[in-house]
Amino acid sequence: MSDTIFGKISRGEIPADIVYQDEAVVAFRDLNPQAPTHVLVIPRKPIPTLNALEAEDAELVGKLFLAARKIAEQEGIAAAGYRTVINCNAAAGQTVFHLHLHLLGGRPMGWPPG
Ligand code: AMP
């Protein structure tokens, strides 16, 4: 499986503004934020896209969302509301092929998304 910039961040090989990490996931601020809070939550396991998820990853996906919930509280956006997004492949605009959940908040969100 090819390595990505997020794999390097998860292993501490390149810097990132890390806001949360545990044995399964790492979360850091997006370099090009689309909202006052824009954090990326990634599994340490290098899964390229949602299409590559296996049944054995079910617990890991739960941990991504539990980390997002914790970070939303930490960032003070839980009560007002926030959005989680996972882009899958080119049509959705995925540019980094290491599964990541976008956590966006701190401003009103439009719907439908672009
Ligand atoms: P996606 O389009 O869903 O693949 O999202 C990739 C996101 O990663 C974009 O929002 C980028 O701004 C962000 N990004 C790319 N490189 C880095 C990096 N080194 N540190 C933090 N965020 C990054």
GROMACS .gro file of C-alpha atoms and ligand atoms in nm:
model
  137
    1MET     CA    1   0.000   0.000   0.000
    2SER     CA    2   0.146   0.340  -0.093
    3ASP     CA    3   0.239   0.579   0.187
    4THR     CA    4   0.085   0.927   0.213
    5ILE     CA    5   0.150   1.252   0.396
    6PHE     CA    6  -0.109   1.147   0.658
    7GLY     CA    7   0.077   0.819   0.717
    8LYS     CA    8   0.389   1.025   0.783
    9ILE     CA    9   0.197   1.254   1.023
   10SER     CA   10   0.054   0.952   1.208
   11ARG     CA   11   0.406   0.818   1.262
   12GLY     CA   12   0.541   1.157   1.372
   13GLU     CA   13   0.772   1.182   1.068
   14ILE     CA   14   0.639   1.522   0.962
   15PRO     CA   15   0.488   1.790   1.184
   16ALA     CA   16   0.121   1.867   1.225
   17ASP     CA   17  -0.087   2.064   1.475
   18ILE     CA   18  -0.211   1.758   1.663
   19VAL     CA   19  -0.518   1.814   1.881
   20TYR     CA   20  -0.582   1.453   1.991
   21GLN     CA   21  -0.422   1.111   1.957
   22ASP     CA   22  -0.454   0.764   2.105
   23GLU     CA   23  -0.350   0.413   2.007
   24ALA     CA   24  -0.591   0.398   1.711
   25VAL     CA   25  -0.638   0.752   1.576
   26VAL     CA   26  -0.460   1.085   1.529
   27ALA     CA   27  -0.634   1.422   1.482
   28PHE     CA   28  -0.472   1.741   1.358
   29ARG     CA   29  -0.574   2.080   1.218
   30ASP     CA   30  -0.630   2.105   0.843
   31LEU     CA   31  -0.359   2.316   0.671
   32ASN     CA   32  -0.626   2.490   0.462
   33PRO     CA   33  -0.917   2.528   0.704
   34GLN     CA   34  -1.269   2.564   0.562
   35ALA     CA   35  -1.422   2.669   0.896
   36PRO     CA   36  -1.297   2.818   1.226
   37THR     CA   37  -1.257   2.460   1.349
   38HIS     CA   38  -1.137   2.219   1.081
   39VAL     CA   39  -0.974   1.906   1.217
   40LEU     CA   40  -0.887   1.585   1.032
   41VAL     CA   41  -0.929   1.259   1.223
   42ILE     CA   42  -0.739   0.965   1.075
   43PRO     CA   43  -0.686   0.603   1.173
   44ARG     CA   44  -0.323   0.507   1.230
   45LYS     CA   45  -0.398   0.212   1.000
   46PRO     CA   46  -0.343   0.332   0.641
   47ILE     CA   47  -0.682   0.259   0.481
   48PRO     CA   48  -0.686   0.449   0.146
   49THR     CA   49  -1.059   0.519   0.104
   50LEU     CA   50  -1.400   0.426   0.244
   51ASN     CA   51  -1.418   0.173  -0.042
   52ALA     CA   52  -1.133  -0.021   0.119
   53LEU     CA   53  -1.303  -0.062   0.458
   54GLU     CA   54  -1.334  -0.421   0.579
   55ALA     CA   55  -1.566  -0.571   0.838
   56GLU     CA   56  -1.267  -0.595   1.073
   57ASP     CA   57  -1.243  -0.212   1.063
   58ALA     CA   58  -1.587  -0.162   1.223
   59GLU     CA   59  -1.448  -0.084   1.569
   60LEU     CA   60  -1.188   0.149   1.420
   61VAL     CA   61  -1.456   0.352   1.240
   62GLY     CA   62  -1.639   0.384   1.570
   63LYS     CA   63  -1.319   0.516   1.726
   64LEU     CA   64  -1.289   0.782   1.452
   65PHE     CA   65  -1.634   0.915   1.541
   66LEU     CA   66  -1.579   0.891   1.917
   67ALA     CA   67  -1.259   1.094   1.872
   68ALA     CA   68  -1.453   1.350   1.662
   69ARG     CA   69  -1.711   1.381   1.940
   70LYS     CA   70  -1.438   1.435   2.199
   71ILE     CA   71  -1.262   1.697   1.984
   72ALA     CA   72  -1.589   1.881   1.918
   73GLU     CA   73  -1.634   1.913   2.295
   74GLN     CA   74  -1.269   2.019   2.334
   75GLU     CA   75  -1.312   2.284   2.062
   76GLY     CA   76  -1.633   2.417   2.218
   77ILE     CA   77  -1.852   2.345   1.912
   78ALA     CA   78  -2.046   2.041   2.034
   79ALA     CA   79  -2.356   2.223   2.156
   80ALA     CA   80  -2.385   2.468   1.864
   81GLY     CA   81  -2.328   2.191   1.608
   82TYR     CA   82  -2.070   2.075   1.361
   83ARG     CA   83  -2.033   1.864   1.049
   84THR     CA   84  -1.835   1.545   0.980
   85VAL     CA   85  -1.741   1.460   0.620
   86ILE     CA   86  -1.554   1.172   0.459
   87ASN     CA   87  -1.475   1.228   0.091
   88CYS     CA   88  -1.437   0.908  -0.110
   89ASN     CA   89  -1.242   0.917  -0.436
   90ALA     CA   90  -1.220   1.179  -0.711
   91ALA     CA   91  -1.585   1.276  -0.761
   92ALA     CA   92  -1.611   1.367  -0.392
   93GLY     CA   93  -1.285   1.561  -0.402
   94GLN     CA   94  -1.063   1.322  -0.206
   95THR     CA   95  -0.701   1.430  -0.250
   96VAL     CA   96  -0.518   1.235   0.021
   97PHE     CA   97  -0.560   0.859   0.000
   98HIS     CA   98  -0.546   0.779   0.369
   99LEU     CA   99  -0.897   0.764   0.519
  100HIS     CA  100  -0.980   1.085   0.706
  101LEU     CA  101  -1.285   1.236   0.868
  102HIS     CA  102  -1.321   1.614   0.840
  103LEU     CA  103  -1.463   1.777   1.155
  104LEU     CA  104  -1.590   2.126   1.068
  105GLY     CA  105  -1.753   2.380   1.295
  106GLY     CA  106  -1.759   2.731   1.432
  107ARG     CA  107  -1.980   2.876   1.158
  108PRO     CA  108  -2.321   2.799   1.006
  109MET     CA  109  -2.305   2.523   0.742
  110GLY     CA  110  -2.501   2.531   0.417
  111TRP     CA  111  -2.689   2.237   0.271
  112PRO     CA  112  -2.656   2.075   0.025
  113PRO     CA  113  -2.275   2.078   0.034
  114GLY     CA  114  -2.092   2.159  -0.290
  115AMP     P1  115  -0.969   1.548   0.108
  115AMP     O1  116  -0.994   1.646  -0.003
  115AMP     O2  117  -1.094   1.498   0.172
  115AMP     O3  118  -0.875   1.437   0.066
  115AMP     O4  119  -0.898   1.631   0.222
  115AMP     C1  120  -0.761   1.645   0.233
  115AMP     C2  121  -0.737   1.758   0.329
  115AMP     O5  122  -0.606   1.749   0.380
  115AMP     C3  123  -0.750   1.898   0.268
  115AMP     O6  124  -0.852   1.970   0.338
  115AMP     C4  125  -0.612   1.959   0.286
  115AMP     O7  126  -0.618   2.096   0.318
  115AMP     C5  127  -0.556   1.878   0.401
  115AMP     N1  128  -0.412   1.863   0.408
  115AMP     C6  129  -0.327   1.827   0.310
  115AMP     N2  130  -0.201   1.816   0.356
  115AMP     C7  131  -0.208   1.846   0.489
  115AMP     C8  132  -0.111   1.852   0.594
  115AMP     N3  133   0.020   1.826   0.572
  115AMP     N4  134  -0.153   1.887   0.718
  115AMP     C9  135  -0.283   1.915   0.741
  115AMP     N5  136  -0.379   1.909   0.647
  115AMP    C10  137  -0.342   1.876   0.523
   0.00000   0.00000   0.00000
